[in-house]
Amino acid sequence: MEIDPFIFRLSIFILSIFIGYYVVWSVTPSLHTPLMSVTNAISSVIIVGAIIAGLAGNSDSVFNTSSIFGFLAISLAAINIFGGFLVTQRMLAMYKKKKKDK
Amino acid sequence: MISANLSAIFYLISGVLFILALRGLSSPETSRKGNLFGILGMIIAITVTFFSIGNFSSGFIFVLIFLLVGGLVGAFIAYRIPMTAMPELVAGFHSLVGLAAVFVAISAFLNPDAFNLGSPGNIKLGSLIEMSIGAAVGAITFSGSIIAFLKLQGIMSGSPITFKGQHLLNALILISIIVLIYLLCSSQSSNLFWILLTVSFLIGFLLIIPIGGADMPVVISMLNSYSGWAAAGIGFTLENTALIITGALVGSSGAILSYIMCKGMNRSFFNVILGGFGATEKSSNSQNKEQRPVKSGNADDAAFLMKNASSVIIVPGYGMAVAQAQHALREMVDTLKKNDIKVSYAIHPVAGRMPGHMNVLLAEANVPYDEVFELEEINNDFANADVAFVIGANDVTNPVAKTDPQSPIYGMPVLDVEKCKSVLFVKRSLSPGYAGIDNDLFYKENTLMLFADAKKMTEDITKNL
């Protein structure tokens, strides 16, 4: 009997939870705020679904109810992607070590 | 157009890059590179999606336009936002992830052909379950984050909003969501889909309103986790590996942060979620508060104490963020260091309104991160320090957490500030902190209260040093 592809996705999902568990415990507490902003940015990879939805309209009518929701989702996710990565970058640039010559 | 197998490989690569992005955060040196991995992963995921659809017609132009508009707004926000507003920003971003998940789910429900999920009214059962779970969690994330945002922004009162039968109502709504998903899957009715979304939005609001301002670190972490599970739900619907991996990573990340925050307050997750903390205690403590003697001083006294110290530990809290005192504080510390006084910073896990909030503010003020210590690292040093300078923190220093089993914060790990030779406490008044309980530290022999705005007081001390 063949295995349903869903099982493979479920396996990826479960194993990723474990990876997440170990990786996040190794994050230093002082970087917990950047952790939140970067997880924000990467969870906006949901834009992939939004793009599929946005491009689903045919060439005669780019806009239908379904694709409009797609376009809106693209904008929302894009705010998060750009905002999330850039604000993380901005924060991380501020973390500096003690200067030795002080 | 590239094959489905090839695009799946690329999605896997971007998932791995996202793992590396989080891995980089294990230390500040590697973190910047980690962020670049994250950006690279995102670029790969988006590009591959374009090529796998292979539709570069007029719709593609619109996709780019919407992408660009959102991107510009995001970039603008990212550069303009002050670091003190980071909790609001993160809450706002969570709401957007939630809403995007809802929109994608709506889109997939209305036009399942585009996602290879069947046809309207005849969507594959598995996909429909995944889609409705993703949509429901997304909706809860959205409305919950909006409330968190309003509370953090101060538009809505930070005090818990409770009413009779609240928990029963919430439980009923949560059960109704499960029933709705079941009915939706058996009937494919679009009406039920809209009802499900409405009810999920509603429960998001209801779940967050009873939770008070200082519990926001838990709430934000929890919503972070939800946004991940919502993304994973959509990832299953779209059969997209990048989205599944990311959803799992973000979901577990948020869950771990919530756990750390709850532990920092010695409260169970359910205790926080059920809310209402700090709403009941205030009245009972207000009578005996004014009777005990308090020593208060001015900037001159504080400067004198610190000038004669050889080591000073600074304990920042939410009040520092509110007063925007981090830069003034660093200037004071610079002056202290010039006088060969050893200065370090002690950060309680739940100081501020989100995990790591104080660390970011200190980093913004150019405080080197190797002078900033976590509770476990520094707690033994208080006994050997001359002066503890508490600025905008309160409950996290309250010794009652160690001594009084009746206290609502009993058992919460606190900074052993009272072990210092002297304690300087910058605070605007004697009012109790968030937990609504009096702080014994105010009345200790070796405590000097400095009643003033944190920023102004710090500046005045610097002048007097």
Coordinates of C-alpha atoms in Angstrom, one line a residue:
Chain A
M1 CA 0.0 0.0 0.0
E2 CA 1.2 3.4 -0.9
I3 CA 1.9 6.0 1.8
D4 CA -0.2 9.2 1.6
P5 CA 2.0 12.2 0.8
F6 CA 0.4 13.9 3.8
I7 CA 2.4 11.6 6.1
F8 CA 5.6 12.9 4.6
R9 CA 4.5 16.5 5.2
L10 CA 3.5 15.6 8.7
S11 CA 7.0 14.0 9.2
I12 CA 8.6 17.2 8.0
F13 CA 6.4 19.2 10.3
I14 CA 7.1 17.2 13.4
L15 CA 10.8 17.0 12.8
S16 CA 10.9 20.8 12.2
I17 CA 9.2 21.3 15.6
F18 CA 12.0 19.5 17.2
I19 CA 14.6 21.4 15.3
G20 CA 12.8 24.6 16.3
Y21 CA 12.8 23.5 19.9
Y22 CA 16.6 22.9 20.1
V23 CA 17.5 25.9 17.9
V24 CA 15.4 28.3 19.9
W25 CA 16.7 27.1 23.3
S26 CA 20.2 28.0 22.1
V27 CA 19.2 31.6 21.3
T28 CA 20.8 33.9 23.9
P29 CA 18.1 35.7 26.0
S30 CA 19.5 39.1 25.1
L31 CA 18.4 38.4 21.5
H32 CA 14.9 37.4 22.2
T33 CA 13.4 40.5 20.7
P34 CA 15.3 40.1 17.4
L35 CA 14.2 36.4 17.5
M36 CA 10.6 37.6 17.6
S37 CA 11.0 40.0 14.8
V38 CA 12.8 37.6 12.6
T39 CA 10.3 34.8 13.2
N40 CA 7.7 37.3 12.2
A41 CA 9.5 38.0 8.9
I42 CA 10.1 34.3 8.0
S43 CA 6.5 33.3 8.9
S44 CA 5.5 35.7 6.2
V45 CA 6.8 33.1 3.7
I46 CA 3.0 32.6 3.5
I47 CA 3.4 35.1 0.7
V48 CA 4.0 32.1 -1.4
G49 CA 0.3 31.2 -1.1
A50 CA -0.7 34.7 -1.6
I51 CA 1.2 34.9 -4.9
I52 CA -0.4 31.7 -6.2
A53 CA -3.8 33.2 -5.2
G54 CA -3.0 36.5 -6.9
L55 CA -1.9 34.9 -10.1
A56 CA -4.9 32.6 -10.3
G57 CA -7.0 35.1 -12.2
N58 CA -7.1 34.5 -16.0
S59 CA -5.7 37.0 -18.6
D60 CA -9.2 38.5 -19.2
S61 CA -9.8 39.4 -15.6
V62 CA -6.9 39.7 -13.3
F63 CA -9.2 40.7 -10.5
N64 CA -11.8 38.4 -9.1
T65 CA -12.8 37.9 -5.5
S66 CA -10.2 35.1 -4.9
S67 CA -7.3 37.0 -6.5
I68 CA -8.1 40.2 -4.7
F69 CA -7.7 38.5 -1.4
G70 CA -4.5 37.1 -2.8
F71 CA -3.2 40.6 -3.7
L72 CA -4.2 42.0 -0.3
A73 CA -2.3 39.1 1.4
I74 CA 0.7 39.8 -0.8
S75 CA 0.8 43.4 0.5
L76 CA 0.3 42.3 4.1
A77 CA 3.0 39.7 4.0
A78 CA 5.4 42.1 2.2
I79 CA 5.0 44.6 5.0
N80 CA 6.1 41.9 7.3
I81 CA 8.9 40.5 5.3
F82 CA 10.6 43.9 4.6
G83 CA 9.6 45.4 8.0
G84 CA 10.6 42.2 9.9
F85 CA 14.0 41.6 8.3
L86 CA 15.0 45.3 8.2
V87 CA 14.0 46.0 11.8
T88 CA 15.9 42.9 12.9
Q89 CA 18.9 44.1 10.9
R90 CA 18.6 47.5 12.6
M91 CA 18.5 45.9 16.1
L92 CA 21.3 43.5 15.5
A93 CA 23.6 46.3 14.3
M94 CA 23.3 47.9 17.7
Y95 CA 24.6 44.9 19.7
K96 CA 28.3 45.8 20.2
K97 CA 31.0 44.4 22.4
K98 CA 32.9 46.4 25.0
K99 CA 35.7 48.4 23.4
K100 CA 39.0 47.2 24.8
D101 CA 40.7 50.6 25.0
K102 CA 38.3 52.0 27.6
Chain B
M1 CA 7.9 27.0 -15.6
I2 CA 10.0 24.6 -13.5
S3 CA 8.9 21.2 -12.4
A4 CA 7.1 20.6 -9.1
N5 CA 10.0 18.5 -7.9
L6 CA 12.6 21.1 -8.5
S7 CA 10.6 23.8 -6.8
A8 CA 10.0 21.5 -3.9
I9 CA 13.8 21.2 -3.5
F10 CA 14.2 25.0 -3.6
Y11 CA 11.4 25.3 -0.9
L12 CA 13.4 22.9 1.2
I13 CA 16.5 25.0 0.7
S14 CA 14.7 28.1 1.9
G15 CA 13.4 26.2 4.9
V16 CA 16.9 25.2 5.8
L17 CA 18.1 28.8 5.4
F18 CA 15.3 29.9 7.9
I19 CA 16.6 27.3 10.4
L20 CA 20.1 28.8 10.0
A21 CA 18.6 32.3 10.5
L22 CA 17.4 31.3 13.9
R23 CA 20.5 29.4 14.6
G24 CA 22.5 32.6 14.1
L25 CA 20.8 34.2 17.0
S26 CA 22.7 32.1 19.5
S27 CA 25.2 34.9 19.7
P28 CA 25.3 38.6 18.6
E29 CA 28.3 38.0 16.4
T30 CA 26.7 35.3 14.2
S31 CA 23.2 36.9 14.3
R32 CA 23.8 39.4 11.5
K33 CA 24.9 36.6 9.2
G34 CA 21.8 34.6 10.3
N35 CA 19.5 37.4 9.3
L36 CA 21.1 37.4 5.8
F37 CA 20.4 33.7 5.5
G38 CA 16.8 34.5 6.4
I39 CA 16.6 37.1 3.7
L40 CA 18.2 34.8 1.1
G41 CA 15.7 32.0 2.1
M42 CA 12.8 34.4 1.5
I43 CA 14.1 35.6 -1.9
I44 CA 14.5 31.9 -3.0
A45 CA 11.0 31.1 -1.9
I46 CA 9.4 34.0 -3.7
T47 CA 11.4 33.6 -6.9
V48 CA 10.7 29.9 -7.1
T49 CA 7.0 30.5 -6.7
F50 CA 7.0 32.9 -9.7
F51 CA 8.8 30.4 -11.8
S52 CA 6.7 27.4 -10.8
I53 CA 3.6 29.3 -11.8
G54 CA 5.2 30.6 -14.9
N55 CA 2.5 33.2 -15.4
F56 CA 4.2 36.5 -16.3
S57 CA 1.1 38.1 -17.7
S58 CA -0.6 41.3 -16.5
G59 CA -1.4 39.6 -13.2
F60 CA 2.3 39.3 -12.5
I61 CA 2.7 43.1 -12.8
F62 CA 0.0 43.5 -10.2
V63 CA 1.7 41.0 -7.9
L64 CA 4.9 43.1 -8.2
I65 CA 3.0 46.3 -7.5
F66 CA 1.3 44.9 -4.4
L67 CA 4.6 43.4 -3.2
L68 CA 6.4 46.7 -3.7
V69 CA 3.7 48.7 -1.9
G70 CA 3.8 46.4 1.1
G71 CA 7.5 46.3 1.0
L72 CA 7.8 50.1 1.0
V73 CA 5.4 50.4 3.9
G74 CA 7.3 47.7 5.8
A75 CA 10.7 49.3 5.1
F76 CA 9.4 52.7 6.1
I77 CA 8.1 51.4 9.4
A78 CA 11.3 49.4 10.1
Y79 CA 13.4 52.6 9.8
R80 CA 11.1 55.0 11.6
I81 CA 10.0 52.9 14.6
P82 CA 11.6 53.9 17.9
M83 CA 13.2 51.0 19.8
T84 CA 10.9 51.6 22.7
A85 CA 7.9 50.8 20.5
M86 CA 9.2 47.3 19.6
P87 CA 6.5 45.4 21.5
E88 CA 3.8 47.3 19.6
L89 CA 5.5 46.7 16.3
V90 CA 5.9 43.0 16.9
A91 CA 2.2 42.7 17.9
G92 CA 1.2 44.6 14.8
F93 CA 3.3 42.4 12.6
H94 CA 1.8 39.3 14.2
S95 CA -1.7 40.6 13.3
L96 CA -0.6 41.0 9.7
V97 CA 0.7 37.4 9.5
G98 CA -2.6 36.2 10.9
L99 CA -4.7 38.3 8.5
A100 CA -2.5 37.2 5.5
A101 CA -3.2 33.5 6.5
V102 CA -6.9 34.2 6.6
F103 CA -6.8 35.9 3.2
V104 CA -4.9 33.1 1.6
A105 CA -7.3 30.6 3.1
I106 CA -10.3 32.6 1.8
S107 CA -8.7 32.7 -1.6
A108 CA -8.0 29.0 -1.6
F109 CA -11.6 28.3 -0.5
L110 CA -13.1 30.5 -3.2
N111 CA -10.8 29.2 -6.0
P112 CA -9.4 25.8 -5.0
D113 CA -8.6 25.0 -8.7
A114 CA -5.7 27.4 -8.5
F115 CA -4.1 25.5 -5.7
N116 CA -5.0 22.0 -7.1
L117 CA -7.3 21.4 -4.2
G118 CA -10.4 20.3 -6.1
S119 CA -13.3 22.6 -7.2
P120 CA -15.5 25.0 -5.3
G121 CA -18.0 23.0 -3.2
N122 CA -15.9 19.9 -3.7
I123 CA -12.6 20.6 -2.0
K124 CA -10.5 17.6 -1.0
L125 CA -11.4 16.8 2.6
G126 CA -7.8 16.9 4.0
S127 CA -7.2 20.3 2.3
L128 CA -10.4 21.7 3.7
I129 CA -9.5 20.6 7.2
E130 CA -6.0 22.1 6.9
M131 CA -7.4 25.3 5.4
S132 CA -10.1 25.8 8.0
I133 CA -7.6 25.2 10.9
G134 CA -5.1 27.6 9.3
A135 CA -7.9 30.2 8.8
A136 CA -9.2 29.9 12.3
V137 CA -5.8 30.1 13.9
G138 CA -4.9 33.0 11.6
A139 CA -8.1 34.9 12.6
I140 CA -7.4 34.3 16.3
T141 CA -3.8 35.6 15.8
F142 CA -5.1 38.6 14.0
S143 CA -7.7 39.8 16.4
G144 CA -5.7 38.8 19.5
S145 CA -2.7 40.8 18.2
I146 CA -4.8 43.8 17.5
I147 CA -5.9 43.8 21.2
A148 CA -2.4 43.3 22.3
F149 CA -1.3 46.2 20.0
L150 CA -4.0 48.5 21.4
K151 CA -3.1 47.7 25.0
L152 CA 0.7 48.2 24.4
Q153 CA 0.1 51.4 22.5
G154 CA -2.0 52.7 25.4
I155 CA -5.1 53.2 23.2
M156 CA -6.8 50.6 25.2
S157 CA -6.4 50.4 29.0
G158 CA -3.7 47.9 30.0
S159 CA -5.8 46.7 32.9
P160 CA -7.6 43.4 32.6
I161 CA -11.2 43.5 31.3
T162 CA -13.1 40.7 33.1
F163 CA -16.8 39.9 33.3
K164 CA -18.9 37.2 34.7
G165 CA -19.1 33.9 32.8
Q166 CA -16.1 35.0 30.6
H167 CA -14.3 31.6 30.8
L168 CA -17.5 29.7 30.1
L169 CA -18.2 31.9 27.1
N170 CA -14.7 31.4 25.8
A171 CA -14.9 27.6 26.3
L172 CA -18.2 27.5 24.4
I173 CA -16.9 29.5 21.5
L174 CA -13.8 27.3 21.3
I175 CA -16.0 24.2 21.2
S176 CA -18.2 25.8 18.6
I177 CA -15.1 26.4 16.4
I178 CA -14.4 22.7 16.4
V179 CA -18.0 21.8 15.7
L180 CA -18.0 24.4 12.9
I181 CA -14.9 22.9 11.3
Y182 CA -16.5 19.5 11.4
L183 CA -19.7 20.8 9.8
L184 CA -17.9 22.8 7.2
C185 CA -15.9 19.7 6.2
S186 CA -18.9 17.6 5.8
S187 CA -21.1 20.1 4.0
Q188 CA -18.6 22.3 2.2
S189 CA -20.9 25.2 2.8
S190 CA -19.4 28.6 2.2
N191 CA -21.7 30.2 4.8
L192 CA -20.2 28.0 7.5
F193 CA -16.7 29.1 6.4
W194 CA -17.6 32.7 6.9
I195 CA -19.2 32.0 10.3
L196 CA -16.1 30.1 11.3
L197 CA -14.0 33.1 10.5
T198 CA -16.2 35.5 12.3
V199 CA -16.3 33.3 15.4
S200 CA -12.5 32.9 15.3
F201 CA -12.0 36.7 15.1
L202 CA -14.3 37.1 18.1
I203 CA -12.5 34.5 20.3
G204 CA -9.2 36.2 19.5
F205 CA -10.6 39.5 21.0
L206 CA -12.1 37.7 24.0
L207 CA -9.0 35.7 24.8
I208 CA -6.7 38.7 25.1
I209 CA -8.9 41.4 26.8
P210 CA -8.7 39.8 30.3
I211 CA -4.9 39.8 30.2
G212 CA -3.2 42.7 31.8
G213 CA -0.4 44.9 30.5
A214 CA 2.6 43.3 32.3
D215 CA 1.6 39.9 31.1
M216 CA 2.1 41.1 27.6
P217 CA 5.5 39.3 27.3
V218 CA 3.6 36.0 27.5
V219 CA 0.8 37.2 25.2
I220 CA 3.2 38.4 22.5
S221 CA 5.1 35.2 22.6
M222 CA 1.9 33.2 22.5
L223 CA 0.6 35.1 19.5
N224 CA 4.0 34.6 17.9
S225 CA 3.5 30.9 18.3
Y226 CA -0.1 31.1 16.9
S227 CA 1.1 32.9 13.8
G228 CA 3.5 30.0 13.2
W229 CA 0.8 27.4 13.6
A230 CA -1.4 29.4 11.2
A231 CA 1.4 29.5 8.6
A232 CA 1.9 25.7 9.1
G233 CA -1.8 25.1 8.5
I234 CA -1.7 27.0 5.3
G235 CA 1.6 25.2 4.4
F236 CA -0.2 21.8 4.7
T237 CA -3.0 23.1 2.4
L238 CA -0.6 24.4 -0.2
E239 CA 1.7 21.3 0.3
N240 CA 4.6 23.7 0.6
T241 CA 7.6 22.5 2.5
A242 CA 9.1 26.0 3.2
L243 CA 5.8 27.0 4.8
I244 CA 5.5 23.9 6.9
I245 CA 9.1 24.1 8.2
T246 CA 8.8 27.8 9.0
G247 CA 5.4 27.4 10.6
A248 CA 6.8 24.6 12.9
L249 CA 9.9 26.7 13.7
V250 CA 7.9 29.8 14.6
G251 CA 5.3 27.9 16.4
S252 CA 7.8 26.2 18.7
S253 CA 9.8 29.4 19.1
G254 CA 6.8 31.3 20.4
A255 CA 5.9 28.4 22.6
I256 CA 9.4 28.3 24.2
L257 CA 9.4 32.1 24.7
S258 CA 6.0 31.9 26.4
Y259 CA 7.3 29.1 28.7
I260 CA 10.4 31.2 29.6
M261 CA 8.2 34.2 30.3
C262 CA 5.8 32.2 32.5
K263 CA 8.7 30.7 34.4
G264 CA 10.1 34.2 34.9
M265 CA 6.9 35.1 36.7
N266 CA 6.4 31.7 38.4
R267 CA 3.0 31.4 36.9
S268 CA 1.4 28.6 34.9
F269 CA 0.5 29.3 31.3
F270 CA -3.1 28.8 32.1
N271 CA -3.0 31.2 35.0
V272 CA -1.8 33.9 32.5
I273 CA -4.2 33.0 29.8
L274 CA -7.2 33.0 32.1
G275 CA -6.2 36.5 32.9
G276 CA -7.4 39.0 35.5
F277 CA -4.1 39.0 37.4
G278 CA -3.5 42.2 39.4
A279 CA -7.0 43.3 39.1
T280 CA -8.1 42.2 42.6
E281 CA -5.2 42.9 44.9
K282 CA -5.0 46.7 44.7
S283 CA -7.7 47.7 47.1
S284 CA -6.5 45.6 50.1
N285 CA -3.1 47.1 50.1
S286 CA -3.8 50.7 49.7
Q287 CA -4.6 51.5 53.4
N288 CA -1.4 50.6 55.2
K289 CA 0.8 51.8 52.4
E290 CA 1.5 55.4 53.5
Q291 CA 2.1 54.6 57.2
R292 CA 5.5 53.1 56.9
P293 CA 8.5 55.5 56.8
V294 CA 10.4 55.9 53.6
K295 CA 13.7 57.6 53.1
S296 CA 13.7 59.7 50.0
G297 CA 16.5 61.7 48.5
N298 CA 17.5 63.8 45.6
A299 CA 20.0 63.5 42.8
D300 CA 22.8 65.0 44.9
D301 CA 22.4 62.2 47.5
A302 CA 22.3 59.6 44.8
A303 CA 25.4 61.0 43.2
F304 CA 27.3 61.0 46.5
L305 CA 26.4 57.4 47.2
M306 CA 27.5 56.3 43.7
K307 CA 30.7 58.3 43.7
N308 CA 31.8 56.5 46.8
A309 CA 30.9 53.1 45.5
S310 CA 33.3 50.7 43.8
S311 CA 30.7 48.7 42.1
V312 CA 27.2 49.5 40.9
I313 CA 24.5 47.2 39.4
I314 CA 21.8 48.8 37.4
V315 CA 18.3 47.1 37.3
P316 CA 16.2 48.5 34.4
G317 CA 12.5 47.9 33.9
Y318 CA 9.6 49.0 31.9
G319 CA 9.6 52.5 33.5
M320 CA 13.0 53.1 31.8
A321 CA 11.4 52.4 28.4
V322 CA 8.4 54.6 29.2
A323 CA 10.7 57.5 30.2
Q324 CA 13.1 56.8 27.3
A325 CA 15.8 57.0 29.9
Q326 CA 18.2 54.5 28.3
H327 CA 20.5 57.1 26.7
A328 CA 20.6 59.3 29.8
L329 CA 21.4 56.1 31.8
R330 CA 24.3 55.2 29.6
E331 CA 25.8 58.7 30.0
M332 CA 25.5 58.4 33.8
V333 CA 27.3 55.0 33.5
D334 CA 30.0 56.5 31.4
T335 CA 30.7 59.1 34.1
L336 CA 30.7 56.4 36.7
K337 CA 33.2 54.4 34.7
K338 CA 35.5 57.4 34.3
N339 CA 35.7 57.4 38.1
D340 CA 36.8 53.7 38.0
I341 CA 33.5 52.4 39.3
K342 CA 32.5 49.0 38.0
V343 CA 29.1 49.0 36.4
S344 CA 27.0 46.1 35.2
Y345 CA 23.3 45.7 34.2
A346 CA 20.9 43.1 35.6
I347 CA 18.0 42.0 33.4
H348 CA 15.1 40.1 34.8
P349 CA 13.5 37.8 32.2
V350 CA 10.1 39.6 32.3
A351 CA 11.4 43.1 32.5
G352 CA 9.7 45.2 30.0
R353 CA 6.8 44.3 27.7
M354 CA 8.4 41.6 25.6
P355 CA 11.2 39.1 25.8
G356 CA 14.6 40.8 25.5
H357 CA 13.0 44.3 25.5
M358 CA 15.6 45.8 27.9
N359 CA 18.5 44.3 26.1
V360 CA 17.5 46.0 22.8
L361 CA 17.0 49.4 24.6
L362 CA 20.4 49.1 26.2
A363 CA 22.0 48.1 22.9
E364 CA 20.4 51.1 21.3
A365 CA 22.0 53.3 23.9
N366 CA 25.4 51.8 23.0
V367 CA 25.7 49.7 26.1
P368 CA 28.1 46.8 25.2
Y369 CA 26.2 43.5 25.5
D370 CA 28.9 41.9 27.6
E371 CA 28.1 44.3 30.5
V372 CA 24.5 43.1 30.5
F373 CA 23.7 40.0 32.5
E374 CA 20.7 37.7 33.0
L375 CA 19.2 37.1 36.4
E376 CA 21.0 33.8 37.0
E377 CA 24.3 35.2 36.0
I378 CA 24.3 38.2 38.2
N379 CA 22.1 37.5 41.2
N380 CA 25.0 36.4 43.4
D381 CA 26.8 39.6 42.7
F382 CA 24.3 41.9 44.5
A383 CA 25.8 40.8 47.9
N384 CA 29.2 42.2 46.9
A385 CA 27.9 45.3 45.1
D386 CA 27.8 48.8 46.8
V387 CA 24.9 50.3 45.0
A388 CA 21.9 48.9 43.2
F389 CA 20.3 51.4 40.9
V390 CA 16.7 50.4 40.2
I391 CA 15.3 52.3 37.3
G392 CA 11.7 51.7 36.3
A393 CA 11.5 48.2 37.7
N394 CA 9.5 47.2 40.7
D395 CA 7.9 43.7 41.1
V396 CA 11.0 41.9 39.8
T397 CA 13.0 43.3 42.8
N398 CA 10.3 42.6 45.5
P399 CA 11.8 40.4 48.3
V400 CA 8.3 39.4 49.3
A401 CA 8.5 36.8 46.5
K402 CA 11.0 35.0 48.6
T403 CA 9.5 35.5 52.1
D404 CA 5.7 35.7 52.0
P405 CA 3.9 32.6 50.8
Q406 CA 0.6 34.6 50.8
S407 CA 1.9 37.0 48.2
P408 CA 0.6 36.6 44.7
I409 CA 4.1 36.8 43.4
Y410 CA 5.5 34.3 45.9
G411 CA 8.0 32.0 44.2
M412 CA 8.7 34.3 41.3
P413 CA 12.5 34.5 40.7
V414 CA 13.5 38.0 41.8
L415 CA 16.7 40.0 41.7
D416 CA 18.3 40.1 45.1
V417 CA 18.6 43.8 45.1
E418 CA 18.2 44.1 48.9
K419 CA 21.5 42.4 49.5
C420 CA 23.3 45.4 48.1
K421 CA 24.9 47.9 50.6
S422 CA 22.5 50.5 49.4
V423 CA 19.6 50.6 47.0
L424 CA 18.6 53.6 44.9
F425 CA 15.1 53.3 43.6
V426 CA 14.0 55.7 40.9
K427 CA 10.2 55.8 40.8
R428 CA 7.6 58.4 40.3
S429 CA 5.6 57.5 43.4
L430 CA 5.1 54.8 46.0
S431 CA 2.3 53.2 44.0
P432 CA 2.5 49.5 43.8
G433 CA 3.6 47.8 40.6
Y434 CA 1.7 45.8 38.2
A435 CA 1.0 42.9 40.6
G436 CA -0.7 45.4 42.8
I437 CA 1.4 44.6 45.8
D438 CA 3.6 46.8 48.0
N439 CA 7.3 46.5 47.6
D440 CA 9.1 45.9 50.9
L441 CA 12.2 47.2 49.4
F442 CA 10.9 50.8 49.6
Y443 CA 10.9 50.7 53.4
K444 CA 14.3 49.0 54.0
E445 CA 16.9 50.8 56.0
N446 CA 19.4 50.9 53.1
T447 CA 17.0 52.1 50.4
L448 CA 16.9 55.6 49.2
M449 CA 13.8 56.5 47.1
L450 CA 14.4 59.0 44.3
F451 CA 10.9 60.3 43.3
A452 CA 11.2 61.7 39.8
D453 CA 10.9 60.9 36.2
A454 CA 13.6 58.3 35.4
K455 CA 15.2 60.3 32.6
K456 CA 15.3 63.6 34.5
M457 CA 16.6 62.0 37.6
T458 CA 19.4 60.2 35.7
E459 CA 20.4 63.4 34.0
D460 CA 20.5 65.2 37.3
I461 CA 22.6 62.6 38.9
T462 CA 25.1 62.8 36.0
K463 CA 25.4 66.5 36.6
N464 CA 26.1 66.0 40.3
L465 CA 28.7 63.3 39.8

